[in-house]
Each structure stands twice: as C-alpha cells, then as structure tokens.
Amino acid sequence: MRPLLIAGLAWQDFRNDARLSACAVLALVAVIAPLLVLFGLKFGLVGSLTERLQRDPGVREIIPLGGGRFRAEFIEELAQHPRVAFAIPRTRQIAATAELLLPAHGRGLTVEMLPTAEGDPLLAQVAPPDGLQQVVLSFTAAEKLGARAGDELQASFSRQQAGQMQWRRTRLQVSSVLPLAAFERDGLFASLQLLEAVEDYRDGRAVAALGWQGEEQGSASARVYPALRLYARELNDVEPLRQFFAERKLLVSTQAAQIAQVQSLSRNLDLVFWIIASLAVAGAVAAIAAGAVAAVERKQRELAVLRLLGFGTAALLLFVMLQALYSGLLAAAVAGLLYLLAEHGLNRLFMQVPGEFASHLLPMHYLVALCAVLLASTAAAALGGWRVARIEACQGIRDV
Amino acid sequence: MIRLDGVRKTRGQGAQRYSLEIDRLHLAAGERVALVGPSGCGKSTLLDLLALVLAPDAAQGFALGGEDVAGLWRARQLDRLASWRSRHLGYVLQAGGLLGFLDVRGNIRLPRQLLGLGDDGSVERLAEALDVHDQLGKKPATLSIGQRQRVSCARALAHGPALLLADEPTASLDPVNADRVMQLLLREAEACQVTCVVATHDEALAHKAGLTVLRMACRRDTDGGVTASLERAA
C-alpha cells in the first residue's frame, strides 16, 4: 500500500467529481457552521458573564453579618484555607473613619478606613501600604482631596473622653490611588496596625507607636474583631465558604445566588448544546456513511479497475475514507469562515463592552472541532465504505 | 509461463449453470495466442482466471511464471495474488478500463507508480509507439474509443509485465482501426518479450496478427447448463 499515491488518487477523483464533492462538503457545512455558532454563543455569553463576575472581587467577597467575635488566630487560619484568596480582620466600624486634609489644597474629607495587606483583591496591581504612615486612597477620595500618589495627607482622629472632644493628628503618605472600578466609595486602605491604633485611641488606650497617650494596652492576643474582609479564591469557592460559616452558625452575606444563576445558565446551555450537537453529529455521521455507501456503488467500476491493478481491500477503503476526510477538511474550513463572519456580526450587534463577546471561540475550540469533524468523517466513511471489501476485480471491469 | 491442468470454474446452477473446463493449457514465455470463439464460450472467464481475479473451483495444476496460483487461492492469499497481478500482469479491457479521474499520462503511469517504479520515459515512449502521445494531458472521456484502447494497451505494458491479457481489445473498433491497434499492441508486446493471450471473436484478425489460435467451444449438457472448453489444446 502506498498511502501518498492513494491520497493523490483520492484527491484527483475528489476533484474530478467536483459537483458531488461540493454537495458532500456543503452538507457537512450545514451541520458544522450552526454548531460552531451555537457553541460560540454559549462560550461567548457565559464566558463574558463569568469573566464579568471574576473581574469584580466584590462578587467573591463574603461579608459576616451581625456582630461577630473573631480572633486573630481564626482569621489567620482562614487566610490559609485553600478556597480563600484574602482574609484580614476589620476593626469596629465606628472606629474606622478618618478625617483627611491635603494641606496644599486645603480640602478635607471624611473617609472609611479599610485594613489591607499583600494579596488584597481590591488593590489588584497596586502595592499595599507599608507601615503606619502609608495609605492607598480610593479614586473618589483622591479626586475630592485633589491628592495624588506621593502626596502627604494630614489625618485626624477624634474621641470623646470625660465629655471632652480630643483630637490626634498624624501624617500619612499616599502610596497609590486605586482605579475607580476597584472601589467606588471614599476610602482609605491602610495597614491593620493603623486601624488597630485608631481603634485603641478611640477606646482611650495609649498608642505608643504614634505617641498618643491613654490607658496602658492590655494583651494583644486578647483582641477580638467584630468583622473581617474575606474573599474567595474562585467563584466556585464562594458557596463552600458560605457553608463553612453556616456550619459554625455564622451568618454571612455572599453573591452565591448570582454566581449560581450564571453557572446554571452555563449548565443549561451546555445541555442544550450537547443535545443539538448529538443530534446533528448523528445526522452528519449517517449522511457521511450513506455518502460513502453511494460513492462505493457509484465508483464500483473504478474501484474494480484499481483492484485489478493491485489495490488491496485496505487500500480501497483508504481511498474512500480519504475522500470523506477531504470533505471534512474543506467543510471545517468553510464552516470556520462562516462562523467567523457570524461571530463578527453577533459581537457587533450585541456587545458594547470592550473585551466582552456575544460569540467567541478559542483556537483550542477550532482545533477540537476540526479533529471531531475529521474523526466523525473518517469513522462514518469507514462504516459506509466497508462494502469495498466485497468488490471483486472481475466485477464491473467489463463496463469501463 | 502458463500451466493450467484440470482447471474448473462453474457459475450458477441447473439450466443457468455455466462451466469452464480447461484440461490443459501450457504456454511458454513470449508465446502469443488468441482465444477465439463465439460470445459466451468462456474466453473472458478464462482471461479472468489467468488475471487472478477469479478463483478456480478446482485445479490439478495452475501455475503462472512458476507461482503456484492454485495454492495461493486455496490459502486465500489475496494480497500475494494482488501483488503478483500488480507486478507481472497487464490487462487490456474491452472498453479500455481507464480511470476517468486521471488523465492519459496518469492512467499509463499508474501501474508503475503502484510498484514504486520511477519515471524512465516508458510512458512517453509507449504513448509515442501507440500514437497517443498528443493525448497525454487529456481525460479519457475526451478520447475516441480507438484512442482509449491504445491508452489501455500502453497502461498494460507500462510496468513491463511478463503476461499480457487482452479481452476483445478491438471489438469496438472498425476493421482498419482494429487491425492497427492489434498490430501496435503485439509489436510492443513482442519488443518486450511478453507472453500474450488475446481473446477475440475475429479469427481472421488473429491469424493476420500472427497469433496462435486456440478455439473455445461450448456444449449444452443434459441438465440444460453450458460447459465451455478449449477445443484444441496448445
């Protein structure tokens, strides 16, 4: 058997029967192109929705509700949990505000203080503040203060003791400003130590690191936090973490329902796609097999001559299968082009957000589709082409 | 080259039965014979047996070029039969038997390609000798019957076979063209020292071409079936 010679002969016969070959190719295109569009829509829509959820760290946030009592060790353990991306304690809300002033501009603003550290999903590419004197400002806070990275702010913290208002000021350097999408409120991201210092000051305790006077500190390990900032590593980790808290009788608020909705949509579209794909592939396999049977019948004389010239059964079967393979290859290429046109149109019609798609396929999807088409074509042709085994050289050679 | 002893082939049953019985047919290498007889007397069946495309029902002896063909059929060694056919046999079919998807050059070259033989100029030489050299780029459908027959002759000889079989190679041609094709075929076969077995109903043409004539005859048996045989053994 000479595979290259057989491939060449099969191609010449395929070209010679151009009209019939075109019919076989178009029949396959009619199956493959809609499947590509359907899968492109499923992957594009669900992918965009999922990506949108993934992009927003808020969706992965788990917020404890009600007054909690969390110890530092528990939160540290939680931070090591494989499903957790970031966990840090929060001080009491009432002690987590600061009044900021940019002396150069004379503008003041009261902002929410949030503890942060390395790995904070809200900070993304921004480096966390270093030490007690550095902070990261939210976009709106920086805008209102007219502050930029590198500016020095004056922060004031007040407390009421024995009916008297007391103030302490400290200088904070703006290490970075967050993009608007990361945090849309007026906020200041600082190290946990700064927030603990402010909480201590407001509770009337002394803060040695900042030189603020007050009552002597108790044991640091005894500190109990009312809340924490907690982010799941992946969307799929949100629900297990909710269950983790539920098992400990801790009420939390999550976006699990929204995530489940997208995942349910993905599953349902998967089901619809596979049902349609199965029916279409079964139809295509039947059509290719029938085409192979018809081709063997139609080409019986030529196949008999090839057998007379020395072709064995395997060579004849390869001849028939290669022609189905050529149909599959051409059909996959044409269907791919048609899909690209459809994808372009669908994305123009339905998508306005850059980077999001109504219909989208990855190179891997094209490769898998091509392999599936070639496999189905070859298998179906082998199924229909087994009749070549019955062709004897003495049959039909008198007619050609 | 050819040794057939007690070879039997039967098709059908009862009144539909057709049997071919060859008691003895021995041909030396380079010998050229014509199987002559009326339609249905078994010429094509005998050619198919010699072409190894039809299995004998029984054979006391069946050898081609020293190869035990009967044994290969008994052992169902179809690949070896196909290989022998591909390497040593050239077959000119009545209607040409050309492949429509190949041009004339491709048709003539195919047996050589199947054997992995390189281009030694034999395609052009044969096309020239058989007067189809100006048709090499054309598809068989555009050729006349005479041209197709000559292309078929060229294809049968292109790989230098030891045995050339021709089944009514001139049946579709007018007498002038028939004579010409037969002469061209045999001239080339003689030049290559090829053993030739040509089936024809035209005994005069066979004589004129210098072929040894072997007559085939058939008789109707008591069961209504037909038995064909070689009337005069070689």
Tab-separated table of C-alpha atoms in Angstrom, chain B residues 1-230:
chain	number	residue	atom	x	y	z
B	1	MET	CA	4.824	-19.149	-18.301
B	2	ILE	CA	1.279	-20.541	-18.084
B	3	ARG	CA	0.455	-24.061	-16.871
B	4	LEU	CA	-3.198	-24.969	-16.419
B	5	ASP	CA	-4.169	-28.600	-15.843
B	6	GLY	CA	-7.662	-29.726	-14.963
B	7	VAL	CA	-8.903	-26.255	-14.073
B	8	ARG	CA	-12.666	-25.968	-13.459
B	9	LYS	CA	-14.862	-22.949	-12.849
B	10	THR	CA	-18.664	-23.093	-12.525
B	11	ARG	CA	-21.205	-20.335	-12.103
B	12	GLY	CA	-24.946	-20.762	-11.475
B	13	GLN	CA	-26.952	-23.987	-11.218
B	14	GLY	CA	-29.199	-26.196	-13.373
B	15	ALA	CA	-30.207	-24.607	-16.620
B	16	GLN	CA	-28.446	-21.404	-15.524
B	17	ARG	CA	-25.182	-23.273	-14.939
B	18	TYR	CA	-22.110	-22.208	-16.829
B	19	SER	CA	-18.922	-24.247	-16.516
B	20	LEU	CA	-15.463	-23.724	-17.900
B	21	GLU	CA	-13.208	-26.766	-18.093
B	22	ILE	CA	-9.590	-26.379	-19.145
B	23	ASP	CA	-7.940	-29.792	-19.309
B	24	ARG	CA	-4.579	-28.496	-20.401
B	25	LEU	CA	-3.161	-25.138	-21.380
B	26	HIS	CA	0.600	-24.714	-21.380
B	27	LEU	CA	2.218	-21.586	-22.837
B	28	ALA	CA	5.904	-20.794	-22.898
B	29	ALA	CA	7.308	-17.346	-22.105
B	30	GLY	CA	6.979	-14.994	-25.063
B	31	GLU	CA	4.317	-17.153	-26.735
B	32	ARG	CA	1.398	-15.252	-28.231
B	33	VAL	CA	-2.023	-16.875	-28.589
B	34	ALA	CA	-5.562	-15.849	-29.443
B	35	LEU	CA	-8.594	-17.332	-27.702
B	36	VAL	CA	-11.186	-17.440	-30.420
B	37	GLY	CA	-14.810	-18.360	-30.191
B	38	PRO	CA	-18.365	-17.103	-30.133
B	39	SER	CA	-19.779	-14.984	-27.329
B	40	GLY	CA	-20.409	-16.930	-24.118
B	41	CYS	CA	-17.872	-19.650	-24.837
B	42	GLY	CA	-15.721	-18.741	-21.829
B	43	LYS	CA	-12.994	-16.503	-23.280
B	44	SER	CA	-13.443	-13.781	-20.665
B	45	THR	CA	-13.806	-16.324	-17.858
B	46	LEU	CA	-10.506	-17.925	-18.842
B	47	LEU	CA	-8.858	-14.494	-19.015
B	48	ASP	CA	-10.195	-13.646	-15.540
B	49	LEU	CA	-8.755	-16.912	-14.215
B	50	LEU	CA	-5.406	-16.049	-15.797
B	51	ALA	CA	-5.675	-12.493	-14.435
B	52	LEU	CA	-6.058	-13.907	-10.918
B	53	VAL	CA	-9.305	-12.065	-10.351
B	54	LEU	CA	-11.441	-15.204	-10.435
B	55	ALA	CA	-10.769	-18.202	-8.223
B	56	PRO	CA	-10.943	-21.651	-9.830
B	57	ASP	CA	-13.309	-24.181	-8.221
B	58	ALA	CA	-10.810	-26.945	-8.835
B	59	ALA	CA	-7.345	-27.161	-10.324
B	60	GLN	CA	-4.986	-30.118	-10.636
B	61	GLY	CA	-2.336	-27.621	-11.603
B	62	PHE	CA	-2.430	-23.849	-12.032
B	63	ALA	CA	0.850	-22.010	-12.202
B	64	LEU	CA	1.854	-18.671	-13.661
B	65	GLY	CA	5.556	-17.862	-14.068
B	66	GLY	CA	6.371	-20.615	-11.576
B	67	GLU	CA	3.966	-19.265	-8.917
B	68	ASP	CA	1.503	-21.874	-7.590
B	69	VAL	CA	-1.673	-19.896	-8.211
B	70	ALA	CA	-3.975	-22.759	-7.183
B	71	GLY	CA	-2.186	-22.914	-3.834
B	72	LEU	CA	-2.461	-19.169	-3.319
B	73	TRP	CA	-6.218	-19.303	-3.998
B	74	ARG	CA	-6.613	-22.278	-1.661
B	75	ALA	CA	-4.753	-20.400	1.064
B	76	ARG	CA	-6.831	-17.268	0.280
B	77	GLN	CA	-3.601	-15.286	0.000
B	78	LEU	CA	-5.355	-12.456	-1.781
B	79	ASP	CA	-2.634	-9.917	-1.051
B	80	ARG	CA	0.013	-12.108	-2.723
B	81	LEU	CA	-2.314	-12.646	-5.664
B	82	ALA	CA	-2.854	-8.878	-5.921
B	83	SER	CA	0.874	-8.298	-5.627
B	84	TRP	CA	1.630	-10.826	-8.392
B	85	ARG	CA	-1.085	-9.290	-10.555
B	86	SER	CA	0.286	-5.809	-9.979
B	87	ARG	CA	3.880	-6.808	-10.764
B	88	HIS	CA	3.624	-9.335	-13.600
B	89	LEU	CA	0.315	-8.751	-15.355
B	90	GLY	CA	-1.008	-6.306	-17.908
B	91	TYR	CA	-4.702	-6.462	-18.781
B	92	VAL	CA	-6.297	-4.682	-21.725
B	93	LEU	CA	-10.018	-4.465	-21.149
B	94	GLN	CA	-12.662	-4.448	-23.862
B	95	ALA	CA	-13.780	-0.881	-23.158
B	96	GLY	CA	-10.381	0.361	-22.094
B	97	GLY	CA	-10.901	0.243	-18.320
B	98	LEU	CA	-9.359	3.669	-17.920
B	99	LEU	CA	-9.852	5.717	-14.789
B	100	GLY	CA	-11.874	8.789	-15.657
B	101	PHE	CA	-10.392	10.969	-12.933
B	102	LEU	CA	-6.841	10.576	-14.265
B	103	ASP	CA	-5.541	11.995	-17.498
B	104	VAL	CA	-3.972	9.717	-20.099
B	105	ARG	CA	-0.493	10.164	-18.635
B	106	GLY	CA	-1.799	9.348	-15.154
B	107	ASN	CA	-3.555	6.224	-16.422
B	108	ILE	CA	-0.490	4.895	-18.228
B	109	ARG	CA	1.826	5.765	-15.318
B	110	LEU	CA	-0.358	4.265	-12.564
B	111	PRO	CA	0.881	0.615	-12.713
B	112	ARG	CA	4.466	1.866	-12.446
B	113	GLN	CA	3.582	4.122	-9.512
B	114	LEU	CA	1.881	1.235	-7.728
B	115	LEU	CA	5.128	-0.721	-7.991
B	116	GLY	CA	7.177	2.252	-6.872
B	117	LEU	CA	8.964	2.413	-10.242
B	118	GLY	CA	10.412	5.754	-11.217
B	119	ASP	CA	9.825	7.630	-14.431
B	120	ASP	CA	12.113	6.024	-17.015
B	121	GLY	CA	10.467	7.610	-20.039
B	122	SER	CA	8.472	4.463	-20.815
B	123	VAL	CA	5.167	6.355	-20.528
B	124	GLU	CA	6.127	8.772	-23.295
B	125	ARG	CA	7.777	6.010	-25.335
B	126	LEU	CA	4.679	3.794	-25.209
B	127	ALA	CA	2.383	6.742	-25.891
B	128	GLU	CA	4.513	7.579	-28.914
B	129	ALA	CA	4.544	3.968	-30.111
B	130	LEU	CA	0.791	3.626	-29.709
B	131	ASP	CA	0.161	7.026	-31.245
B	132	VAL	CA	-1.456	8.684	-28.225
B	133	HIS	CA	1.460	10.940	-27.310
B	134	ASP	CA	-0.530	14.054	-28.185
B	135	GLN	CA	-3.350	12.964	-25.850
B	136	LEU	CA	-1.274	12.627	-22.666
B	137	GLY	CA	-2.855	15.589	-20.912
B	138	LYS	CA	-6.439	14.703	-21.782
B	139	LYS	CA	-9.055	12.883	-19.743
B	140	PRO	CA	-10.276	9.521	-21.144
B	141	ALA	CA	-13.798	10.919	-21.646
B	142	THR	CA	-12.492	13.206	-24.385
B	143	LEU	CA	-10.835	10.368	-26.352
B	144	SER	CA	-12.255	8.225	-29.120
B	145	ILE	CA	-12.759	4.507	-28.438
B	146	GLY	CA	-9.725	3.670	-30.541
B	147	GLN	CA	-7.572	6.095	-28.605
B	148	ARG	CA	-8.839	4.699	-25.321
B	149	GLN	CA	-7.935	1.194	-26.427
B	150	ARG	CA	-4.433	2.297	-27.321
B	151	VAL	CA	-4.068	4.061	-23.964
B	152	SER	CA	-5.267	0.868	-22.290
B	153	CYS	CA	-2.601	-1.077	-24.229
B	154	ALA	CA	0.057	1.406	-23.113
B	155	ARG	CA	-1.069	1.089	-19.485
B	156	ALA	CA	-0.975	-2.715	-19.688
B	157	LEU	CA	2.645	-2.617	-20.930
B	158	ALA	CA	3.993	0.356	-18.932
B	159	HIS	CA	5.390	-1.641	-15.999
B	160	GLY	CA	6.983	-4.351	-18.168
B	161	PRO	CA	4.663	-7.254	-17.300
B	162	ALA	CA	5.522	-10.877	-18.029
B	163	LEU	CA	1.977	-11.700	-19.128
B	164	LEU	CA	-0.327	-9.561	-21.236
B	165	LEU	CA	-4.030	-10.377	-21.357
B	166	ALA	CA	-6.345	-8.590	-23.765
B	167	ASP	CA	-10.098	-9.052	-23.765
B	168	GLU	CA	-11.560	-8.216	-27.162
B	169	PRO	CA	-9.249	-5.214	-27.483
B	170	THR	CA	-10.565	-4.397	-30.941
B	171	ALA	CA	-14.242	-5.316	-30.553
B	172	SER	CA	-15.444	-1.732	-30.566
B	173	LEU	CA	-13.291	-0.636	-33.466
B	174	ASP	CA	-13.804	-0.511	-37.190
B	175	PRO	CA	-11.710	-3.059	-39.126
B	176	VAL	CA	-8.978	-0.564	-40.078
B	177	ASN	CA	-8.538	0.680	-36.542
B	178	ALA	CA	-8.916	-2.848	-35.140
B	179	ASP	CA	-6.049	-4.049	-37.279
B	180	ARG	CA	-3.941	-1.044	-36.321
B	181	VAL	CA	-4.500	-1.380	-32.572
B	182	MET	CA	-3.799	-5.124	-32.682
B	183	GLN	CA	-0.580	-4.578	-34.641
B	184	LEU	CA	0.600	-1.828	-32.300
B	185	LEU	CA	-0.187	-3.925	-29.212
B	186	LEU	CA	1.560	-7.026	-30.471
B	187	ARG	CA	4.541	-5.111	-31.788
B	188	GLU	CA	5.108	-3.624	-28.360
B	189	ALA	CA	4.474	-6.965	-26.643
B	190	GLU	CA	6.975	-8.666	-28.934
B	191	ALA	CA	9.526	-5.964	-28.314
B	192	CYS	CA	9.229	-6.615	-24.589
B	193	GLN	CA	9.109	-10.453	-24.934
B	194	VAL	CA	5.743	-10.540	-23.189
B	195	THR	CA	3.556	-13.654	-23.214
B	196	CYS	CA	0.231	-12.657	-24.804
B	197	VAL	CA	-3.242	-14.118	-24.501
B	198	VAL	CA	-5.746	-12.205	-26.593
B	199	ALA	CA	-9.459	-13.034	-26.562
B	200	THR	CA	-11.210	-12.179	-29.808
B	201	HIS	CA	-14.143	-13.343	-31.839
B	202	ASP	CA	-12.339	-12.289	-35.023
B	203	GLU	CA	-10.295	-15.324	-36.056
B	204	ALA	CA	-9.145	-13.653	-39.283
B	205	LEU	CA	-7.689	-10.761	-37.342
B	206	ALA	CA	-5.901	-13.177	-35.023
B	207	HIS	CA	-4.398	-15.035	-37.969
B	208	LYS	CA	-3.407	-11.778	-39.629
B	209	ALA	CA	-1.692	-10.632	-36.432
B	210	GLY	CA	0.307	-13.837	-36.355
B	211	LEU	CA	-1.243	-15.210	-33.183
B	212	THR	CA	-1.534	-18.935	-32.480
B	213	VAL	CA	-5.266	-19.564	-32.470
B	214	LEU	CA	-6.867	-21.568	-29.662
B	215	ARG	CA	-10.553	-22.223	-30.286
B	216	MET	CA	-13.012	-22.293	-27.478
B	217	ALA	CA	-16.309	-24.101	-27.779
B	218	CYS	CA	-19.281	-24.785	-25.600
B	219	ARG	CA	-21.873	-27.529	-25.383
B	220	ARG	CA	-25.264	-27.734	-23.720
B	221	ASP	CA	-25.435	-30.539	-21.157
B	222	THR	CA	-28.388	-32.700	-20.189
B	223	ASP	CA	-29.181	-30.507	-17.168
B	224	GLY	CA	-29.582	-27.543	-19.514
B	225	GLY	CA	-26.347	-25.944	-18.352
B	226	VAL	CA	-23.452	-24.969	-20.582
B	227	THR	CA	-19.907	-26.312	-20.451
B	228	ALA	CA	-17.141	-24.465	-22.262
B	229	SER	CA	-13.715	-25.855	-23.058
B	230	LEU	CA	-10.628	-25.344	-25.142
